[in-house]
């Protein structure tokens, strides 16, 4: 009751706060029964806060950490130069046509992703969020494959062949790389994270722990 009273008091003083969660933890790491949630996880659609609601990391902090990881790996020669083409082996499903279809001659680079001048948009970003408790949160790899690529299946007498290409509905009409093309998009950071994941999987010694991904790399560094 004290927790809910405190939440009500905070809401009275600042109605822009629409949800809260609490975790009571012992020094041993065990979670106490006093943990709970209140309010809405999505005030627009009136979705309640659930005990298993997944929070997005603070965008600014997340961008900073991923950007630092990218720059460190570029300096180490693990990732290509900031202004060089990104190898298809590091891209979702290994697509080889990673460019804005309106500007096919412009190569998308790590620098464009870091500066948010890639012309990639967040058009479909929120369509991947959970809308009910208990729904599985997809992996970063699965998200990037679904977001950045599309597939075409061709059936012949010898079987079915699936070809993957870069999605065409993720781009804006601005010129990639131009200073005037800045448009913040969470998809840029998601793709950078996926690229770092792929780089780590190709050089597993970059991470000492058993989980070889961007989060583990950042934590260890």
XYZ file of N, CA, C and O in Angstrom:
884
model
N 0.827 -1.200 0.000
C 0.000 0.000 0.000
C 0.867 1.257 0.000
O 0.568 2.246 -0.646
N 1.986 1.222 0.747
C 2.859 2.390 0.813
C 3.411 2.739 -0.567
O 3.542 3.916 -0.912
N 3.730 1.708 -1.352
C 4.277 1.940 -2.686
C 3.249 2.623 -3.569
O 3.542 3.595 -4.274
N 1.998 2.146 -3.534
C 0.948 2.735 -4.359
C 0.625 4.159 -3.899
O 0.348 5.029 -4.722
N 0.681 4.394 -2.592
C 0.458 5.750 -2.079
C 1.545 6.693 -2.582
O 1.272 7.837 -2.968
N 2.774 6.204 -2.588
C 3.885 7.025 -3.070
C 3.714 7.333 -4.551
O 3.954 8.457 -5.003
N 3.292 6.322 -5.319
C 3.059 6.517 -6.751
C 1.969 7.556 -6.975
O 2.098 8.445 -7.825
N 0.899 7.488 -6.199
C -0.204 8.446 -6.325
C 0.268 9.859 -6.018
O -0.123 10.823 -6.684
N 1.148 9.976 -5.037
C 1.675 11.291 -4.669
C 2.523 11.866 -5.807
O 2.421 13.039 -6.162
N 3.358 11.010 -6.393
C 4.196 11.452 -7.502
C 3.330 11.882 -8.674
O 3.574 12.913 -9.322
N 2.301 11.092 -8.976
C 1.405 11.406 -10.090
C 0.671 12.726 -9.851
O 0.428 13.496 -10.790
N 0.346 13.001 -8.615
C -0.348 14.245 -8.286
C 0.526 15.450 -8.613
O 0.047 16.486 -9.073
N 1.829 15.297 -8.404
C 2.763 16.399 -8.638
C 3.272 16.464 -10.073
O 3.744 17.506 -10.518
N 3.173 15.352 -10.804
C 3.647 15.320 -12.181
C 2.827 14.297 -12.959
O 3.117 13.106 -12.932
N 1.810 14.768 -13.667
C 0.922 13.835 -14.370
C 1.515 13.284 -15.662
O 0.858 12.528 -16.376
N 2.759 13.673 -15.995
C 3.398 13.087 -17.167
C 3.992 11.713 -16.839
O 4.382 10.970 -17.735
N 4.077 11.385 -15.557
C 4.546 10.061 -15.134
C 3.338 9.132 -15.144
O 2.391 9.330 -14.377
N 3.334 8.155 -16.025
C 2.133 7.326 -16.199
C 2.305 5.885 -15.742
O 1.363 5.091 -15.803
N 3.494 5.502 -15.275
C 3.680 4.128 -14.828
C 4.881 4.035 -13.905
O 5.745 4.915 -13.886
N 4.924 2.973 -13.143
C 6.046 2.748 -12.239
C 6.140 1.270 -11.914
O 5.163 0.529 -12.027
N 7.326 0.847 -11.548
C 7.517 -0.525 -11.089
C 8.533 -0.501 -9.959
O 9.391 0.384 -9.900
N 8.415 -1.440 -9.063
C 9.333 -1.508 -7.925
C 9.865 -2.921 -7.787
O 9.180 -3.896 -8.108
N 11.086 -3.009 -7.335
C 11.695 -4.314 -7.078
C 12.369 -4.267 -5.720
O 13.219 -3.412 -5.464
N 11.962 -5.157 -4.838
C 12.584 -5.288 -3.525
C 13.512 -6.496 -3.584
O 13.069 -7.610 -3.892
N 14.775 -6.277 -3.320
C 15.760 -7.338 -3.507
C 16.614 -7.518 -2.274
O 17.061 -6.544 -1.654
N 16.837 -8.765 -1.892
C 17.708 -9.067 -0.776
C 19.164 -8.921 -1.213
O 19.472 -8.881 -2.404
N 20.061 -8.854 -0.252
C 21.477 -8.752 -0.586
C 21.970 -9.998 -1.319
O 22.961 -9.960 -2.043
N 21.248 -11.099 -1.158
C 21.614 -12.344 -1.839
C 21.213 -12.332 -3.303
O 21.600 -13.201 -4.077
N 20.389 -11.327 -3.677
C 19.929 -11.247 -5.057
C 18.510 -11.742 -5.247
O 17.922 -11.559 -6.308
N 17.937 -12.364 -4.223
C 16.568 -12.861 -4.323
C 15.582 -11.701 -4.321
O 15.744 -10.732 -3.572
N 14.553 -11.795 -5.149
C 13.545 -10.751 -5.240
C 12.470 -10.988 -4.188
O 11.955 -12.098 -4.048
N 12.132 -9.943 -3.461
C 11.116 -10.036 -2.417
C 9.711 -10.027 -3.017
O 9.496 -9.619 -4.154
N 8.728 -10.448 -2.209
C 7.336 -10.455 -2.656
C 6.762 -9.049 -2.806
O 5.721 -8.860 -3.414
N 7.451 -8.050 -2.268
C 6.921 -6.691 -2.306
C 7.057 -6.006 -3.648
O 6.612 -4.871 -3.827
N 7.675 -6.674 -4.603
C 7.834 -6.086 -5.919
C 6.476 -5.969 -6.605
O 5.580 -6.781 -6.391
N 6.307 -4.938 -7.440
C 5.020 -4.770 -8.104
C 5.053 -3.713 -9.185
O 6.070 -3.053 -9.391
N 3.942 -3.575 -9.893
C 3.817 -2.588 -10.957
C 2.511 -1.829 -10.799
O 1.579 -2.287 -10.129
N 2.452 -0.669 -11.423
C 1.225 0.138 -11.383
C 1.229 1.082 -12.567
O 2.275 1.391 -13.139
N 0.057 1.517 -12.967
C -0.040 2.458 -14.068
C -0.117 1.768 -15.419
O -0.473 0.591 -15.527
N 0.231 2.512 -16.474
C 0.110 2.035 -17.843
C 1.469 1.935 -18.524
O 2.291 2.848 -18.414
N 1.700 0.840 -19.234
C 2.931 0.719 -20.013
C 2.789 1.442 -21.343
O 3.772 1.835 -21.963
N 1.543 1.614 -21.786
C 1.248 2.307 -23.040
C -0.007 3.148 -22.829
O -1.122 2.661 -22.992
N 0.147 4.418 -22.440
C -1.019 5.256 -22.151
C -1.882 5.547 -23.370
O -3.082 5.799 -23.232
N -1.303 5.509 -24.564
C -2.075 5.800 -25.773
C -3.101 4.704 -26.028
O -4.258 4.964 -26.367
N -2.672 3.463 -25.847
C -3.562 2.320 -26.094
C -4.112 1.713 -24.809
O -4.715 0.638 -24.834
N -3.873 2.402 -23.676
C -4.388 1.972 -22.369
C -3.955 0.560 -21.993
O -4.733 -0.217 -21.422
N -2.712 0.205 -22.301
C -2.184 -1.094 -21.917
C -1.566 -0.994 -20.532
O -0.758 -0.099 -20.274
N -1.931 -1.879 -19.617
C -1.412 -1.785 -18.249
C 0.054 -2.181 -18.138
O 0.596 -2.863 -19.021
N 0.682 -1.740 -17.074
C 2.036 -2.177 -16.775
C 1.954 -3.588 -16.202
O 1.135 -3.850 -15.322
N 2.761 -4.519 -16.733
C 2.756 -5.893 -16.244
C 4.052 -6.191 -15.508
O 5.049 -5.490 -15.667
N 4.033 -7.248 -14.735
C 5.234 -7.609 -13.979
C 6.372 -8.034 -14.901
O 7.544 -7.976 -14.517
N 6.040 -8.468 -16.130
C 7.084 -8.868 -17.072
C 7.251 -7.874 -18.212
O 7.778 -8.199 -19.271
N 6.786 -6.628 -17.990
C 6.962 -5.598 -19.008
C 8.456 -5.354 -19.246
O 9.229 -5.212 -18.302
N 8.841 -5.326 -20.502
C 10.234 -5.078 -20.862
C 10.421 -3.600 -21.164
O 9.685 -3.025 -21.952
N 11.401 -2.983 -20.523
C 11.667 -1.562 -20.735
C 12.699 -1.369 -21.835
O 13.663 -2.120 -21.928
N 12.482 -0.362 -22.640
C 13.527 0.028 -23.577
C 14.586 0.804 -22.814
O 14.272 1.601 -21.941
N 15.839 0.569 -23.184
C 16.916 1.319 -22.559
C 16.809 2.784 -22.961
O 16.294 3.117 -24.031
N 17.283 3.648 -22.071
C 17.311 5.069 -22.394
C 18.041 5.264 -23.719
O 19.167 4.793 -23.902
N 17.377 5.927 -24.674
C 17.925 6.051 -26.018
C 19.296 6.693 -26.060
O 20.201 6.197 -26.742
N 19.468 7.781 -25.319
C 20.745 8.495 -25.349
C 21.857 7.626 -24.781
O 22.943 7.518 -25.363
N 21.602 6.975 -23.649
C 22.619 6.128 -23.023
C 22.929 4.928 -23.924
O 24.090 4.579 -24.153
N 21.885 4.306 -24.463
C 22.087 3.161 -25.341
C 22.878 3.525 -26.577
O 23.800 2.806 -26.988
N 22.537 4.647 -27.204
C 23.274 5.111 -28.387
C 24.743 5.333 -28.071
O 25.635 4.971 -28.853
N 24.999 5.945 -26.921
C 26.376 6.257 -26.524
C 27.200 4.986 -26.372
O 28.326 4.893 -26.877
N 26.645 3.986 -25.698
C 27.382 2.745 -25.453
C 27.623 1.978 -26.745
O 28.731 1.472 -26.979
N 26.604 1.887 -27.596
C 26.761 1.177 -28.865
C 27.753 1.912 -29.762
O 28.612 1.293 -30.401
N 27.665 3.242 -29.791
C 28.593 4.034 -30.603
C 30.039 3.829 -30.144
O 30.952 3.687 -30.974
N 30.237 3.795 -28.828
C 31.586 3.578 -28.290
C 32.108 2.202 -28.689
O 33.290 2.056 -29.039
N 31.230 1.204 -28.660
C 31.633 -0.150 -29.052
C 32.022 -0.192 -30.529
O 33.031 -0.807 -30.906
N 31.231 0.476 -31.367
C 31.524 0.511 -32.805
C 32.881 1.168 -33.053
O 33.728 0.639 -33.793
N 33.117 2.320 -32.461
C 34.378 3.042 -32.674
C 35.574 2.228 -32.185
O 36.646 2.226 -32.815
N 35.397 1.543 -31.078
C 36.484 0.714 -30.536
C 36.831 -0.429 -31.502
O 37.997 -0.731 -31.731
N 35.788 -1.030 -32.063
C 36.005 -2.148 -32.984
C 36.542 -1.685 -34.335
O 37.267 -2.417 -35.008
N 36.199 -0.467 -34.737
C 36.776 0.110 -35.956
C 38.280 0.333 -35.743
O 39.106 -0.018 -36.595
N 38.630 0.909 -34.606
C 40.042 1.155 -34.302
C 40.838 -0.148 -34.246
O 42.025 -0.182 -34.606
N 40.174 -1.225 -33.807
C 40.858 -2.518 -33.685
C 40.903 -3.267 -35.014
O 41.522 -4.337 -35.106
N 40.258 -2.705 -36.045
C 40.260 -3.355 -37.342
C 39.256 -4.490 -37.474
O 39.255 -5.217 -38.473
N 38.398 -4.620 -36.482
C 37.376 -5.673 -36.529
C 36.232 -5.258 -37.443
O 35.687 -6.071 -38.192
N 35.875 -3.978 -37.393
C 34.855 -3.423 -38.275
C 35.526 -2.571 -39.353
O 36.643 -2.072 -39.138
N 34.862 -2.392 -40.481
C 35.464 -1.580 -41.554
C 35.570 -0.118 -41.151
O 34.962 0.311 -40.159
N 36.325 0.649 -41.897
C 36.452 2.087 -41.647
C 35.067 2.733 -41.672
O 34.144 2.240 -42.342
N 34.921 3.824 -40.966
C 33.619 4.469 -40.822
C 32.996 4.857 -42.151
O 31.767 4.857 -42.301
N 33.823 5.215 -43.127
C 33.295 5.669 -44.421
C 33.335 4.586 -45.497
O 33.055 4.859 -46.660
N 33.683 3.356 -45.102
C 33.754 2.257 -46.065
C 32.424 1.516 -46.137
O 31.550 1.677 -45.274
N 32.269 0.717 -47.169
C 31.064 -0.095 -47.310
C 31.014 -1.138 -46.190
O 32.052 -1.633 -45.739
N 29.811 -1.457 -45.740
C 29.639 -2.465 -44.695
C 29.565 -3.836 -45.370
O 28.713 -4.058 -46.232
N 30.455 -4.765 -45.035
C 30.436 -6.092 -45.676
C 29.084 -6.781 -45.491
O 28.467 -6.671 -44.422
N 28.631 -7.487 -46.488
C 27.338 -8.166 -46.400
C 27.324 -9.207 -45.286
O 26.271 -9.515 -44.726
N 28.487 -9.730 -44.933
C 28.566 -10.740 -43.870
C 28.157 -10.185 -42.511
O 27.823 -10.944 -41.602
N 28.174 -8.857 -42.375
C 27.796 -8.223 -41.109
C 26.356 -7.721 -41.114
O 25.844 -7.285 -40.084
N 25.696 -7.791 -42.257
C 24.341 -7.270 -42.398
C 23.306 -8.374 -42.190
O 23.603 -9.555 -42.360
N 22.084 -8.010 -41.808
C 21.039 -9.012 -41.592
C 20.861 -9.908 -42.815
O 20.711 -9.428 -43.932
N 20.905 -11.201 -42.588
C 20.743 -12.220 -43.630
C 21.735 -12.058 -44.790
O 21.537 -12.576 -45.876
N 22.818 -11.307 -44.581
C 23.862 -11.178 -45.587
C 23.440 -10.485 -46.869
O 23.986 -10.757 -47.940
N 22.479 -9.549 -46.765
C 21.994 -8.868 -47.971
C 23.132 -8.103 -48.650
O 24.012 -7.549 -47.991
N 23.091 -8.083 -49.969
C 24.148 -7.426 -50.743
C 23.670 -6.138 -51.407
O 24.447 -5.472 -52.089
N 22.402 -5.809 -51.213
C 21.843 -4.606 -51.857
C 21.451 -3.568 -50.813
O 20.378 -2.970 -50.888
N 22.336 -3.354 -49.827
C 21.992 -2.463 -48.721
C 22.194 -1.001 -49.119
O 23.252 -0.405 -48.905
N 21.164 -0.424 -49.729
C 21.188 0.986 -50.113
C 19.759 1.481 -50.240
O 18.811 0.709 -50.374
N 19.621 2.794 -50.147
C 18.319 3.427 -50.366
C 17.979 3.281 -51.846
O 18.762 3.697 -52.699
N 16.837 2.661 -52.179
C 16.522 2.416 -53.602
C 16.426 3.677 -54.452
O 16.531 3.611 -55.675
N 16.261 4.833 -53.806
C 16.233 6.093 -54.553
C 17.644 6.586 -54.847
O 17.853 7.391 -55.752
N 18.618 6.095 -54.061
C 20.010 6.527 -54.219
C 20.902 5.288 -54.277
O 21.716 5.042 -53.382
N 20.749 4.509 -55.323
C 21.452 3.230 -55.431
C 22.970 3.371 -55.523
O 23.701 2.415 -55.257
N 23.445 4.544 -55.897
C 24.893 4.743 -56.036
C 25.553 5.150 -54.724
O 26.781 5.238 -54.645
N 24.740 5.407 -53.688
C 25.284 5.866 -52.409
C 25.410 4.679 -51.456
O 24.413 4.027 -51.119
N 26.622 4.410 -51.007
C 26.872 3.309 -50.088
C 26.549 3.720 -48.657
O 26.994 4.771 -48.196
N 25.765 2.907 -47.970
C 25.452 3.178 -46.562
C 26.645 2.754 -45.721
O 27.154 1.636 -45.856
N 27.110 3.634 -44.842
C 28.309 3.373 -44.045
C 28.002 3.407 -42.545
O 26.936 3.857 -42.124
N 28.964 2.953 -41.767
C 28.825 3.024 -40.313
C 28.691 4.472 -39.853
O 27.934 4.778 -38.923
N 29.409 5.372 -40.503
C 29.343 6.783 -40.134
C 27.929 7.332 -40.304
O 27.449 8.097 -39.463
N 27.263 6.943 -41.375
C 25.885 7.405 -41.597
C 24.956 6.884 -40.508
O 24.075 7.609 -40.018
N 25.151 5.626 -40.111
C 24.316 5.046 -39.049
C 24.583 5.754 -37.723
O 23.655 6.057 -36.968
N 25.846 6.026 -37.437
C 26.216 6.698 -36.191
C 25.676 8.122 -36.137
O 25.252 8.604 -35.074
N 25.674 8.799 -37.277
C 25.234 10.198 -37.338
C 23.735 10.339 -37.631
O 23.224 11.452 -37.701
N 23.050 9.230 -37.837
C 21.614 9.241 -38.165
C 21.345 10.028 -39.450
O 20.378 10.774 -39.557
N 22.234 9.845 -40.420
C 22.038 10.458 -41.739
C 21.908 9.374 -42.815
O 22.114 9.636 -43.999
N 21.576 8.160 -42.405
C 21.523 7.023 -43.322
C 20.275 7.033 -44.204
O 20.201 6.289 -45.169
N 19.279 7.828 -43.844
C 17.959 7.889 -44.472
C 17.079 6.706 -44.079
O 16.011 6.499 -44.653
N 17.522 5.918 -43.085
C 16.689 4.846 -42.533
C 15.677 5.467 -41.572
O 16.012 6.372 -40.800
N 14.457 4.991 -41.613
C 13.401 5.553 -40.775
C 12.943 4.561 -39.706
O 13.295 3.378 -39.744
N 12.153 5.062 -38.784
C 11.556 4.227 -37.735
C 10.118 3.833 -38.075
O 9.326 3.510 -37.196
N 9.785 3.852 -39.353
C 8.407 3.641 -39.792
C 7.752 2.427 -39.160
O 6.606 2.484 -38.702
N 8.467 1.305 -39.115
C 7.873 0.059 -38.622
C 8.331 -0.308 -37.215
O 7.958 -1.360 -36.699
N 9.118 0.548 -36.579
C 9.790 0.174 -35.336
C 8.817 -0.285 -34.257
O 9.006 -1.323 -33.629
N 7.759 0.469 -34.020
C 6.840 0.143 -32.934
C 5.938 -1.044 -33.227
O 5.253 -1.544 -32.330
N 5.916 -1.498 -34.465
C 5.063 -2.639 -34.786
C 5.610 -3.935 -34.200
O 4.919 -4.962 -34.181
N 6.842 -3.904 -33.688
C 7.446 -5.106 -33.121
C 7.312 -5.163 -31.596
O 7.817 -6.092 -30.979
N 6.636 -4.201 -30.993
C 6.536 -4.192 -29.544
C 5.500 -5.216 -29.061
O 4.632 -5.643 -29.801
N 5.587 -5.583 -27.786
C 4.606 -6.485 -27.196
C 3.306 -5.731 -26.933
O 3.310 -4.552 -26.610
N 2.189 -6.425 -27.050
C 0.888 -5.806 -26.786
C 0.096 -6.577 -25.748
O -1.057 -6.245 -25.481
N 0.685 -7.600 -25.148
C -0.009 -8.389 -24.131
C 1.019 -9.044 -23.230
O 2.142 -9.328 -23.659
N 0.654 -9.289 -21.973
C 1.604 -9.935 -21.058
C 1.919 -11.346 -21.522
O 1.093 -12.039 -22.113
N 3.144 -11.776 -21.263
C 3.528 -13.130 -21.610
C 4.039 -13.305 -23.027
O 4.576 -14.360 -23.370
N 3.879 -12.287 -23.886
C 4.384 -12.404 -25.250
C 5.909 -12.437 -25.248
O 6.550 -11.770 -24.458
N 6.455 -13.223 -26.120
C 7.905 -13.367 -26.194
C 8.542 -12.116 -26.800
O 8.055 -11.591 -27.795
N 9.603 -11.646 -26.171
C 10.365 -10.524 -26.721
C 11.371 -11.086 -27.715
O 12.193 -11.935 -27.372
N 11.302 -10.647 -28.945
C 12.172 -11.184 -29.978
C 13.627 -10.819 -29.771
O 13.957 -9.857 -29.068
N 14.509 -11.567 -30.378
C 15.939 -11.290 -30.284
C 16.308 -10.136 -31.210
O 15.564 -9.798 -32.138
N 17.463 -9.564 -30.969
C 17.956 -8.483 -31.823
C 18.126 -8.974 -33.256
O 17.745 -8.277 -34.210
N 18.668 -10.174 -33.415
C 18.873 -10.726 -34.757
C 17.559 -10.878 -35.500
O 17.432 -10.471 -36.664
N 16.558 -11.443 -34.827
C 15.253 -11.647 -35.459
C 14.609 -10.317 -35.825
O 14.023 -10.173 -36.907
N 14.734 -9.336 -34.927
C 14.172 -8.014 -35.204
C 14.811 -7.415 -36.452
O 14.108 -6.912 -37.344
N 16.137 -7.433 -36.525
C 16.832 -6.813 -37.656
C 16.545 -7.550 -38.963
O 16.423 -6.929 -40.021
N 16.429 -8.882 -38.892
C 16.094 -9.634 -40.098
C 14.707 -9.255 -40.606
O 14.501 -9.055 -41.809
N 13.750 -9.135 -39.688
C 12.383 -8.790 -40.078
C 12.270 -7.334 -40.520
O 11.507 -7.010 -41.432
N 13.024 -6.462 -39.862
C 12.908 -5.021 -40.125
C 13.629 -4.618 -41.410
O 13.094 -3.846 -42.216
N 14.817 -5.145 -41.617
C 15.671 -4.649 -42.698
C 15.645 -5.491 -43.967
O 16.203 -5.070 -44.986
N 15.045 -6.667 -43.919
C 15.079 -7.506 -45.108
C 13.688 -7.986 -45.515
O 12.750 -7.972 -44.726
N 13.600 -8.411 -46.741
C 12.378 -9.008 -47.266
C 12.794 -10.221 -48.084
O 13.936 -10.316 -48.528
N 11.884 -11.162 -48.279
C 12.259 -12.391 -48.972
C 11.379 -12.649 -50.187
O 10.216 -12.238 -50.247
N 11.958 -13.335 -51.155
C 11.246 -13.772 -52.354
C 11.522 -15.253 -52.556
O 12.688 -15.678 -52.533
N 10.467 -16.041 -52.707
C 10.643 -17.481 -52.887
C 10.382 -17.871 -54.336
O 9.391 -17.446 -54.941
N 11.289 -18.660 -54.883
C 11.156 -19.161 -56.246
C 11.125 -20.682 -56.222
O 12.058 -21.319 -55.708
N 10.056 -21.254 -56.737
C 9.918 -22.710 -56.733
C 10.201 -23.280 -58.118
O 9.639 -22.827 -59.122
N 11.085 -24.256 -58.157
C 11.424 -24.943 -59.412
C 11.259 -26.442 -59.195
O 10.855 -26.896 -58.128
N 11.580 -27.214 -60.196
C 11.452 -28.670 -60.092
C 12.424 -29.257 -59.076
O 12.222 -30.371 -58.580
N 13.477 -28.516 -58.767
C 14.477 -29.015 -57.816
C 14.226 -28.534 -56.393
O 14.961 -28.898 -55.475
N 13.208 -27.719 -56.191
C 12.897 -27.240 -54.849
C 12.617 -25.753 -54.811
O 12.425 -25.113 -55.856
N 12.585 -25.207 -53.600
C 12.280 -23.786 -53.401
C 13.530 -23.031 -52.956
O 14.218 -23.453 -52.028
N 13.788 -21.942 -53.632
C 14.931 -21.096 -53.294
C 14.427 -19.767 -52.738
O 13.556 -19.140 -53.336
N 14.948 -19.370 -51.582
C 14.554 -18.104 -50.965
C 15.675 -17.084 -51.111
O 16.816 -17.353 -50.741
N 15.341 -15.950 -51.676
C 16.304 -14.874 -51.866
C 15.946 -13.714 -50.943
O 14.785 -13.322 -50.859
N 16.943 -13.176 -50.258
C 16.712 -12.065 -49.336
C 17.280 -10.768 -49.910
O 18.377 -10.750 -50.460
N 16.504 -9.729 -49.767
C 16.930 -8.400 -50.206
C 16.633 -7.389 -49.109
O 15.860 -7.658 -48.183
N 17.232 -6.221 -49.233
C 16.958 -5.158 -48.273
C 15.531 -4.640 -48.468
O 15.096 -4.436 -49.604
N 14.831 -4.443 -47.373
C 13.457 -3.931 -47.440
C 13.455 -2.543 -48.081
O 14.390 -1.754 -47.899
N 12.407 -2.247 -48.813
C 12.321 -0.951 -49.499
C 11.449 0.054 -48.746
O 11.406 1.229 -49.129
N 10.773 -0.397 -47.685
C 9.852 0.496 -46.980
C 10.440 1.084 -45.700
O 9.713 1.582 -44.841
N 11.754 1.046 -45.572
C 12.393 1.579 -44.365
C 13.125 2.887 -44.626
O 13.721 3.463 -43.710
N 13.072 3.375 -45.861
C 13.887 4.534 -46.239
C 13.065 5.806 -46.368
O 11.896 5.769 -46.715
N 13.711 6.929 -46.111
C 13.101 8.233 -46.361
C 13.569 8.713 -47.734
O 14.360 8.041 -48.398
N 13.114 9.884 -48.134
C 13.482 10.417 -49.455
C 14.733 11.279 -49.419
O 15.149 11.819 -50.433
N 15.362 11.394 -48.238
C 16.549 12.242 -48.118
C 17.801 11.531 -48.614
O 17.869 10.298 -48.631
N 18.798 12.299 -49.003
C 20.047 11.750 -49.529
C 20.899 11.180 -48.403
O 21.261 11.908 -47.475
N 21.247 9.886 -48.437
C 22.075 9.307 -47.383
C 23.430 10.009 -47.274
O 24.079 10.288 -48.280
N 23.808 10.310 -46.036
C 25.117 10.901 -45.791
C 25.157 12.407 -45.802
O 26.127 13.003 -45.321
N 24.123 13.047 -46.333
C 24.119 14.515 -46.374
C 23.870 15.079 -44.975
O 23.078 14.520 -44.210
N 24.548 16.165 -44.649
C 24.379 16.775 -43.327
C 22.942 17.194 -43.090
O 22.443 17.147 -41.955
N 22.262 17.571 -44.151
C 20.869 18.018 -44.036
C 19.899 16.838 -43.917
O 18.706 17.045 -43.751
N 20.420 15.617 -43.988
C 19.570 14.425 -43.927
C 19.433 13.861 -42.521
O 18.871 12.788 -42.330
N 19.956 14.596 -41.532
C 19.876 14.083 -40.155
C 18.425 13.862 -39.754
O 17.575 14.741 -39.870
N 18.153 12.658 -39.278
C 16.832 12.324 -38.745
C 17.012 11.167 -37.774
O 17.311 10.041 -38.194
N 16.865 11.453 -36.496
C 17.122 10.422 -35.488
C 16.179 9.238 -35.694
O 14.967 9.407 -35.824
N 16.734 8.039 -35.726
C 15.937 6.818 -35.873
C 16.557 5.718 -35.017
O 17.757 5.433 -35.124
N 15.756 5.110 -34.165
C 16.232 4.022 -33.310
C 16.723 2.845 -34.144
O 17.578 2.066 -33.703
N 16.206 2.725 -35.358
C 16.607 1.622 -36.231
C 18.095 1.679 -36.562
O 18.728 0.635 -36.781
N 18.677 2.875 -36.612
C 20.114 3.001 -36.867
C 20.915 2.302 -35.770
O 21.846 1.545 -36.049
N 20.546 2.558 -34.516
C 21.258 1.958 -33.392
C 21.021 0.458 -33.332
O 21.926 -0.310 -33.001
N 19.805 0.027 -33.666
C 19.508 -1.405 -33.689
C 20.391 -2.116 -34.708
O 20.949 -3.189 -34.439
N 20.535 -1.506 -35.888
C 21.359 -2.110 -36.926
C 22.833 -2.120 -36.525
O 23.542 -3.108 -36.760
N 23.308 -1.040 -35.922
C 24.687 -1.006 -35.442
C 24.930 -2.125 -34.428
O 25.969 -2.795 -34.458
N 23.964 -2.337 -33.543
C 24.083 -3.409 -32.545
C 24.159 -4.768 -33.221
O 24.943 -5.641 -32.824
N 23.349 -4.943 -34.246
C 23.334 -6.202 -34.985
C 24.663 -6.424 -35.711
O 25.177 -7.549 -35.764
N 25.228 -5.360 -36.235
C 26.526 -5.440 -36.929
C 27.627 -5.833 -35.942
O 28.486 -6.665 -36.242
N 27.603 -5.230 -34.750
C 28.583 -5.585 -33.720
C 28.412 -7.044 -33.309
O 29.391 -7.779 -33.137
N 27.166 -7.493 -33.169
C 26.897 -8.901 -32.854
C 27.558 -9.824 -33.877
O 28.221 -10.805 -33.529
N 27.358 -9.499 -35.152
C 27.906 -10.333 -36.221
C 29.432 -10.341 -36.177
O 30.071 -11.380 -36.404
N 30.020 -9.181 -35.887
C 31.477 -9.084 -35.806
C 32.019 -9.923 -34.656
O 33.046 -10.605 -34.785
N 31.314 -9.903 -33.527
C 31.742 -10.676 -32.354
C 31.632 -12.174 -32.624
O 32.489 -12.955 -32.228
N 30.573 -12.579 -33.313
C 30.409 -13.998 -33.632
C 31.504 -14.492 -34.571
O 31.846 -15.676 -34.572
N 32.054 -13.569 -35.365
C 33.144 -13.962 -36.273
C 34.494 -13.971 -35.559
O 35.460 -14.557 -36.058
N 34.550 -13.311 -34.400
C 35.774 -13.298 -33.589
C 35.366 -13.474 -32.128
O 35.311 -12.504 -31.362
N 35.072 -14.682 -31.761
C 34.502 -14.952 -30.434
C 35.430 -14.583 -29.282
O 34.983 -14.428 -28.150
N 36.730 -14.442 -29.558
C 37.667 -14.090 -28.482
C 37.485 -12.648 -28.012
O 38.068 -12.250 -26.997
N 36.673 -11.864 -28.728
C 36.423 -10.484 -28.312
C 35.650 -10.426 -27.002
O 35.699 -9.430 -26.286
N 34.928 -11.490 -26.697
C 34.145 -11.563 -25.463
C 34.601 -12.789 -24.688
O 34.613 -13.906 -25.226
N 34.954 -12.582 -23.424
C 35.456 -13.690 -22.605
C 34.334 -14.613 -22.142
O 34.526 -15.818 -22.013
N 33.156 -14.049 -21.900
C 32.034 -14.835 -21.392
C 31.434 -15.757 -22.428
O 31.823 -15.757 -23.601
N 30.459 -16.547 -21.990
C 29.840 -17.522 -22.897
C 28.832 -16.891 -23.852
O 28.569 -17.426 -24.924
N 28.253 -15.741 -23.465
C 27.296 -15.054 -24.336
C 28.049 -14.077 -25.225
O 28.630 -13.100 -24.745
N 28.047 -14.338 -26.514
C 28.821 -13.539 -27.453
C 27.906 -12.544 -28.168
O 27.367 -12.821 -29.237
N 27.699 -11.385 -27.579
C 26.863 -10.372 -28.217
C 27.313 -8.983 -27.807
O 28.227 -8.819 -26.994
N 26.643 -7.969 -28.370
C 27.036 -6.583 -28.144
C 26.909 -6.196 -26.673
O 27.764 -5.466 -26.140
N 25.866 -6.677 -26.003
C 25.677 -6.324 -24.588
C 26.818 -6.856 -23.736
O 27.357 -6.143 -22.870
N 27.219 -8.103 -23.984
C 28.323 -8.685 -23.214
C 29.640 -7.968 -23.503
O 30.445 -7.743 -22.599
N 29.827 -7.596 -24.761
C 31.047 -6.876 -25.137
C 31.128 -5.538 -24.393
O 32.163 -5.175 -23.849
N 30.022 -4.803 -24.369
C 29.989 -3.504 -23.702
C 30.244 -3.665 -22.202
O 31.006 -2.902 -21.601
N 29.625 -4.666 -21.598
C 29.800 -4.884 -20.165
C 31.255 -5.219 -19.831
O 31.808 -4.732 -18.828
N 31.877 -6.040 -20.658
C 33.255 -6.417 -20.380
C 34.243 -5.289 -20.629
O 35.271 -5.177 -19.941
N 33.935 -4.423 -21.581
C 34.826 -3.317 -21.888
C 34.699 -2.215 -20.861
O 35.611 -1.431 -20.644
